[in-house]
PDB file of C-alpha atoms in Angstrom:
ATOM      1  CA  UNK A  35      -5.704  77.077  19.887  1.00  0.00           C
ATOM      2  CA  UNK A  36      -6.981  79.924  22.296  1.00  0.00           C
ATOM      3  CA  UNK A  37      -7.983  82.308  19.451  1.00  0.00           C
ATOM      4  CA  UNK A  38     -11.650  82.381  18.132  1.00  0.00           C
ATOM      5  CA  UNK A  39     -13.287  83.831  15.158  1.00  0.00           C
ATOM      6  CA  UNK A  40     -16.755  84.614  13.875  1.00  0.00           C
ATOM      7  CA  UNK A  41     -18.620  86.237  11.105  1.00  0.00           C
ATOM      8  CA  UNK A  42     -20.337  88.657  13.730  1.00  0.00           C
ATOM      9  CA  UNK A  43     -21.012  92.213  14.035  1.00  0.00           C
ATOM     10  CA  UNK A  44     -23.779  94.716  14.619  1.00  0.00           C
ATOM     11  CA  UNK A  45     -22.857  96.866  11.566  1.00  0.00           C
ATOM     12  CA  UNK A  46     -24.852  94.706   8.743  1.00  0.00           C
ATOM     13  CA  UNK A  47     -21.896  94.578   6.907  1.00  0.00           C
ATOM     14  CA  UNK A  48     -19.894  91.878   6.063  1.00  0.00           C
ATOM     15  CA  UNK A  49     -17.651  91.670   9.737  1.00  0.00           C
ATOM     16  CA  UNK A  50     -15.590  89.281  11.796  1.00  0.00           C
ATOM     17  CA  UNK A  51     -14.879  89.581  15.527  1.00  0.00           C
ATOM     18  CA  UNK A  52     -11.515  87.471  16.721  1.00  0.00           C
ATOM     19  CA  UNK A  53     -11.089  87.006  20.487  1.00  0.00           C
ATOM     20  CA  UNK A  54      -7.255  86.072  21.208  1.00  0.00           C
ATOM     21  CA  UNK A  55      -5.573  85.956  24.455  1.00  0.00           C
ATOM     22  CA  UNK A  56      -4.545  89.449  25.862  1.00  0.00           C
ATOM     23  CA  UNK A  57      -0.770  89.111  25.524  1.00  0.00           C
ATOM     24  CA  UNK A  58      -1.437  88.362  21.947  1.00  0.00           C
ATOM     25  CA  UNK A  59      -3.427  91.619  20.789  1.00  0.00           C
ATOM     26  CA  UNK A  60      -0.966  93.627  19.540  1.00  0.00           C
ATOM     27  CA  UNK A  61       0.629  90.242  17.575  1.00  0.00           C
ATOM     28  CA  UNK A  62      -2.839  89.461  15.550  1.00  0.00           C
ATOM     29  CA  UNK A  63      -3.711  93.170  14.844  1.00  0.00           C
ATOM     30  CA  UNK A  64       0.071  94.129  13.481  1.00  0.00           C
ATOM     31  CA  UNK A  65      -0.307  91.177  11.382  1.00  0.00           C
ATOM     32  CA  UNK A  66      -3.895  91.082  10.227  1.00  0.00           C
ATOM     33  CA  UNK A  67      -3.340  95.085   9.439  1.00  0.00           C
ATOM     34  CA  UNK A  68       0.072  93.790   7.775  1.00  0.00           C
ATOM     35  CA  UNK A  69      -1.862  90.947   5.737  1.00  0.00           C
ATOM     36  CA  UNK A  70      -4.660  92.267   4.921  1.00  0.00           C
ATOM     37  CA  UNK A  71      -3.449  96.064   3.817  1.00  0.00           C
ATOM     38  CA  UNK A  72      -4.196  95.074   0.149  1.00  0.00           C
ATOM     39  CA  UNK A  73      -7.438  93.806   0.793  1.00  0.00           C
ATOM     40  CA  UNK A  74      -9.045  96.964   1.831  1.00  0.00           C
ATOM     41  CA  UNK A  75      -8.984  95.400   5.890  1.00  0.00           C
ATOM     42  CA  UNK A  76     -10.160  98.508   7.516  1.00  0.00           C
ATOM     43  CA  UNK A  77     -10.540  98.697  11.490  1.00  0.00           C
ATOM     44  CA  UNK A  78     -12.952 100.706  12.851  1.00  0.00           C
ATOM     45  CA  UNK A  79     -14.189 101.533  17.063  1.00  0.00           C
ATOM     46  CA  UNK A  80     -17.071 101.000  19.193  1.00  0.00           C
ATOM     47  CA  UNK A  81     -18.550 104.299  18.170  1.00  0.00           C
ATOM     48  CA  UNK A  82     -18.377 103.413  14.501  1.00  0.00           C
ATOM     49  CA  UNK A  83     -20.100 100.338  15.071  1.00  0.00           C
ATOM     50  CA  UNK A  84     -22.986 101.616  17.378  1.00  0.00           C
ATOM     51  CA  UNK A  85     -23.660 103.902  14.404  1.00  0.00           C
ATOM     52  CA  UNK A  86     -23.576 101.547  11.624  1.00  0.00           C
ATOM     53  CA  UNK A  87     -25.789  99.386  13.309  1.00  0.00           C
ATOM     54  CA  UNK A  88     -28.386 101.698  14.360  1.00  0.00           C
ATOM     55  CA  UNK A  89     -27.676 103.415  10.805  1.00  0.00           C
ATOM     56  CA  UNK A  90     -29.211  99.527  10.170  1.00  0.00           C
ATOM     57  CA  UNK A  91     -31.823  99.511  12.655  1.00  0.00           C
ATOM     58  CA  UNK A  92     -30.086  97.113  14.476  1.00  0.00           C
ATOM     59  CA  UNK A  93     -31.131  96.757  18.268  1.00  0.00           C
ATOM     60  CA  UNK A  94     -28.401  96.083  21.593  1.00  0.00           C
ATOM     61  CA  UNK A  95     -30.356  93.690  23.555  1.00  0.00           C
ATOM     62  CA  UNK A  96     -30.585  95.244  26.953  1.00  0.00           C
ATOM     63  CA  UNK A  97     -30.021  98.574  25.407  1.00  0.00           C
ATOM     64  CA  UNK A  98     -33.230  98.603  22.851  1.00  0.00           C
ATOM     65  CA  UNK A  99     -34.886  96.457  24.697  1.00  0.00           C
ATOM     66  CA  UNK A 100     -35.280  95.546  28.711  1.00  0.00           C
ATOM     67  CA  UNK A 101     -36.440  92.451  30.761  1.00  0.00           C
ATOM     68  CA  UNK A 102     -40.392  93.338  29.671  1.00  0.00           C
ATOM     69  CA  UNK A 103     -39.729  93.515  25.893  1.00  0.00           C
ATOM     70  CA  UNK A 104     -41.171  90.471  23.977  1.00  0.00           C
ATOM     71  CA  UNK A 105     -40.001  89.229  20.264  1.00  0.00           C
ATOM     72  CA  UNK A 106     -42.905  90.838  18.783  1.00  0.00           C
ATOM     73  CA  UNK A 107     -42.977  94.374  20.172  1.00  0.00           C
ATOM     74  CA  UNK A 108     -38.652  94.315  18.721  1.00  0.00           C
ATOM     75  CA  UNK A 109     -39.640  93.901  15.764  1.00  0.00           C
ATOM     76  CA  UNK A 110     -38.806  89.859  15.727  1.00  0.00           C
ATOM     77  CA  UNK A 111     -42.339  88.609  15.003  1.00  0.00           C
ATOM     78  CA  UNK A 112     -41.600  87.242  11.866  1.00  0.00           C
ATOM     79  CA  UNK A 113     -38.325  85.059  13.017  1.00  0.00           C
ATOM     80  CA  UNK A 114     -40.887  83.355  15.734  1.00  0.00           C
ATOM     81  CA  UNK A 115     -42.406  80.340  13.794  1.00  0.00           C
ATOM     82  CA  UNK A 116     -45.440  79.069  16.496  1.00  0.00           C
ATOM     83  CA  UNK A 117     -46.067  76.068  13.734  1.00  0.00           C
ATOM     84  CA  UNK A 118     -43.647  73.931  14.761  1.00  0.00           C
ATOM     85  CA  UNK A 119     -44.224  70.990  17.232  1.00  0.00           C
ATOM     86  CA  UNK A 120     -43.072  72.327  20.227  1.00  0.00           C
ATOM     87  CA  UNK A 121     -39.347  74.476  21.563  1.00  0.00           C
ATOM     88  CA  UNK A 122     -38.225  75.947  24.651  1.00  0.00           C
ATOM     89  CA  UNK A 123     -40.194  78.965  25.390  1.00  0.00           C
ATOM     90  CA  UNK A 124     -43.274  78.519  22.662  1.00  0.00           C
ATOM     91  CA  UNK A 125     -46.337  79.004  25.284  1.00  0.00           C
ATOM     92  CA  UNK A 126     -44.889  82.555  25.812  1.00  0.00           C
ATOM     93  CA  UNK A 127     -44.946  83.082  22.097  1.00  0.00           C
ATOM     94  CA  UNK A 128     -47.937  81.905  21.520  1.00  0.00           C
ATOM     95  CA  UNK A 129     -49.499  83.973  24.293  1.00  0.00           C
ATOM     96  CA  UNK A 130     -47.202  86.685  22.744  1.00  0.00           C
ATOM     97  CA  UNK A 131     -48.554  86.298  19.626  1.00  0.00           C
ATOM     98  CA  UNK A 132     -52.377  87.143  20.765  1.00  0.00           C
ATOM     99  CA  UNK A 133     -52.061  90.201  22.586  1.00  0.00           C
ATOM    100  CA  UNK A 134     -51.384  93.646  21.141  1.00  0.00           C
ATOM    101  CA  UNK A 135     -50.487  95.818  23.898  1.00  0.00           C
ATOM    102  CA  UNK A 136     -46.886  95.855  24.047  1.00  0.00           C
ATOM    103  CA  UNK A 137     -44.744  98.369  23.531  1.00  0.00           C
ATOM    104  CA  UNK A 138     -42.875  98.719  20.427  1.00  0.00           C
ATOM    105  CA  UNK A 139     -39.351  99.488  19.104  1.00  0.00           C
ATOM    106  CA  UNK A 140     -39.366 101.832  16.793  1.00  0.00           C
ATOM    107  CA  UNK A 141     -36.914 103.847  13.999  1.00  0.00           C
ATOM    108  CA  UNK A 142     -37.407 107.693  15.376  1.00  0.00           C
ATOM    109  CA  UNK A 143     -36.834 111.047  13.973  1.00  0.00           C
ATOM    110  CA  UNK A 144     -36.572 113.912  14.833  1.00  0.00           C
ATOM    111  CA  UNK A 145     -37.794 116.869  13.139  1.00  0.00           C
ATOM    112  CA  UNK A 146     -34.947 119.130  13.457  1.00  0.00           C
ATOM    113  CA  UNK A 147     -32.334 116.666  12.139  1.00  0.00           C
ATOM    114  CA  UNK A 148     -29.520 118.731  14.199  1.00  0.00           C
ATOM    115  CA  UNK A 149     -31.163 117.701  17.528  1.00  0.00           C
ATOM    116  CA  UNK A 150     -29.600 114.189  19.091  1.00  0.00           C
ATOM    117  CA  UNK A 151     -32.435 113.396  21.982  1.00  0.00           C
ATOM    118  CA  UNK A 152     -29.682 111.685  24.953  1.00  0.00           C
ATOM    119  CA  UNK A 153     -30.846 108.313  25.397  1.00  0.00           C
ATOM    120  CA  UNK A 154     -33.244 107.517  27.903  1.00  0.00           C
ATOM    121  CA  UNK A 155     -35.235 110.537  27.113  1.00  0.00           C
ATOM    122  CA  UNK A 156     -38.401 110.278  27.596  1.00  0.00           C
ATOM    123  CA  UNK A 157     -41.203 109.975  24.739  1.00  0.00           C
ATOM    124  CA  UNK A 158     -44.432 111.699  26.635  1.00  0.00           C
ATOM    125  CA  UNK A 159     -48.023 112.659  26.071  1.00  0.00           C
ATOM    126  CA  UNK A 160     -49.806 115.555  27.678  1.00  0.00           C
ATOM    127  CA  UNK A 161     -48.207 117.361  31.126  1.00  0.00           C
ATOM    128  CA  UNK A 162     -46.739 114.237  32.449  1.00  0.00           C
ATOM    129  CA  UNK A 163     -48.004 110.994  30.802  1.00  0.00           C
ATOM    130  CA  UNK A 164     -44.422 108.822  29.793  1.00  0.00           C
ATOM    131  CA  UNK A 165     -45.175 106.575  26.406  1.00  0.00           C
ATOM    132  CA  UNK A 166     -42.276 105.554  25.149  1.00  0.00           C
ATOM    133  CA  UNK A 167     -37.966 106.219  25.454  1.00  0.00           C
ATOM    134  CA  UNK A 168     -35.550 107.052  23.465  1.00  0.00           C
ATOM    135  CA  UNK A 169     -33.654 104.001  23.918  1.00  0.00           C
ATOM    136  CA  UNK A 170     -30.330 104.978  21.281  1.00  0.00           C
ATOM    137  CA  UNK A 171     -29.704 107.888  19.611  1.00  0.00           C
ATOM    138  CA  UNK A 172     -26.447 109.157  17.241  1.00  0.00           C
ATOM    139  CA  UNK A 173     -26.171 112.035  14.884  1.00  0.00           C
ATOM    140  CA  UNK A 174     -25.227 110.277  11.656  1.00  0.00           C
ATOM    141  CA  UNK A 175     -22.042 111.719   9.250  1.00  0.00           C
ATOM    142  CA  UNK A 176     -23.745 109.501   6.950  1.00  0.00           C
ATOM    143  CA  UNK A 177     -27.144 110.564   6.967  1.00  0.00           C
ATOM    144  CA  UNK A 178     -26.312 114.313   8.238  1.00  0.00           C
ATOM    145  CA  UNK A 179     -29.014 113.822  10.746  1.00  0.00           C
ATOM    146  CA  UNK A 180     -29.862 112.082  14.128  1.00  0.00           C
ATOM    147  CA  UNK A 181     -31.127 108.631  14.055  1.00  0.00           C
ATOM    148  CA  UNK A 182     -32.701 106.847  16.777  1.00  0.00           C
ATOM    149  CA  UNK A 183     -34.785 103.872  18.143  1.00  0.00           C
ATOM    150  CA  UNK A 184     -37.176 103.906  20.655  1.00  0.00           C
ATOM    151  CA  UNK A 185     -39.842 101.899  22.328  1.00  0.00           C
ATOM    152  CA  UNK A 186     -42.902 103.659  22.172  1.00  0.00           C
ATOM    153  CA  UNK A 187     -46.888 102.623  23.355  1.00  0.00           C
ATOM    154  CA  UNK A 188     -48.806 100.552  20.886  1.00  0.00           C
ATOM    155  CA  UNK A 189     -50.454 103.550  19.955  1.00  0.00           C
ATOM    156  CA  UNK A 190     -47.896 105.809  18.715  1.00  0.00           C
ATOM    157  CA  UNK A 191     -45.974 102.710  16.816  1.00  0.00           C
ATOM    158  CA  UNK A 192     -47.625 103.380  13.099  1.00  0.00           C
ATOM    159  CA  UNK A 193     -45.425 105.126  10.851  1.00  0.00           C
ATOM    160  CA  UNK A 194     -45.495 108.630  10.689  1.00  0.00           C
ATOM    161  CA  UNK A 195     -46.992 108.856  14.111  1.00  0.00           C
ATOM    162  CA  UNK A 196     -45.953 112.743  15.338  1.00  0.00           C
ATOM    163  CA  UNK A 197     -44.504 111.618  19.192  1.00  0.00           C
ATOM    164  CA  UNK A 198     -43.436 114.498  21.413  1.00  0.00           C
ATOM    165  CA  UNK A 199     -39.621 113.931  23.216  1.00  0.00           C
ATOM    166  CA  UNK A 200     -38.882 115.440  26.417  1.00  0.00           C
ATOM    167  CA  UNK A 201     -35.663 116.171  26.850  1.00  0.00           C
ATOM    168  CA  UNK A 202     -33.603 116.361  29.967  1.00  0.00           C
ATOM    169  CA  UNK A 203     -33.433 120.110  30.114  1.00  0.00           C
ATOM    170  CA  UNK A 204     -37.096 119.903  30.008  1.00  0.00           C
ATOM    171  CA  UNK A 205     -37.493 120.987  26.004  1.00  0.00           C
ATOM    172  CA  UNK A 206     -39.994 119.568  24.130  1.00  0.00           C
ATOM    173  CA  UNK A 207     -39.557 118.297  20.656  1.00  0.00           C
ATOM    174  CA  UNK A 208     -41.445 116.623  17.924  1.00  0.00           C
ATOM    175  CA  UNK A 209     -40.223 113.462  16.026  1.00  0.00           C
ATOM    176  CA  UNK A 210     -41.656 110.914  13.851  1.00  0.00           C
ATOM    177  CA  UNK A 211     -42.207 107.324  14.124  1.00  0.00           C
ATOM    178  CA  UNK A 212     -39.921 105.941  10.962  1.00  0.00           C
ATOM    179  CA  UNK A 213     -41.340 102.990   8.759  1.00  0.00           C
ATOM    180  CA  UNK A 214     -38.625 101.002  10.041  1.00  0.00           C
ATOM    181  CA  UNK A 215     -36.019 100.485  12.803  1.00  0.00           C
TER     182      UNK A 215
END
């Protein structure tokens, strides 16, 4: 009665999150780990699933993006459908829609594959000119290589764009603007 399920996740694969009272969390997990033990169920942590999902390009709302990103500069231009009649927020698209000078979530990479740039670094041009963030960043088992997303200037948002990160110990390193997230 109190328990919820959905077919949710971050990691692009095929997921379920179930919220159950407190006292009942050890009760559901024995027995879902008891049921489903032939069926491959495999649990996995937070950690795993911020890196599957940016292993997917998938963006944390209020992590990838803040209170001035729009649909189009994540990378959600073609979910916004301005040809319907009207729906709740629709003059901001449209507005949206006609203007180019947004910043941009990108896919990032950096050229040495060993280097993780912390999040929040800063993506910079010249002596002191900030153009962009690192906004998450991971070193991938998967990949054996970082992976991050970042929003970057309208200029430096084309693929193979060469951006310069600065990072916090005041290095300097190159990385590439990835065809996609």
């Amino acid at each position: 009665d109190d328990c919820f399920m959905w077919r949710i996740g971050f990691t692009g694969e095929l997921s379920y999150e179930i919220h159950a009272p407190a006292g009942y969390g050890l009760h559901v997990w024995e027995s879902l780990m008891d049921v489903g033990g032939d069926l491959g169920i495999r649990p996995f942590g937070v950690e795993a699933q911020r890196m599957l999902r940016l292993e997917k390009g998938h963006l944390i709302v209020g992590q990838d993006t803040d209170g001035l990103t729009r649909a189009y500069g994540a990378g959600l231009g073609p979910l916004v459908k301005l040809d319907k009649d009207d729906f709740a927020g629709k003059p901001e698209l449209a507005w949206q829609s006609e203007r180019d000078d947004y910043y941009r979530l990108v896919g990032l990479q950096p050229h040495d594959g060993s280097v993780v740039p912390p999040e929040a670094s800063q993506i910079v041009e010249g002596e002191k000119e900030i153009v962009g963030r690192v906004t998450s960043s991971r070193m991938s088992p998967t990949l054996g290589r970082s992976i991050c997303l970042g929003l970057v200037a309208p200029h430096l948002a084309e693929p193979g764009t060469r951006v310069t990160v600065h990072l916090p110990d005041g290095e300097r390193i190159p990385a590439g603007v990835m065809e996609h997230h």
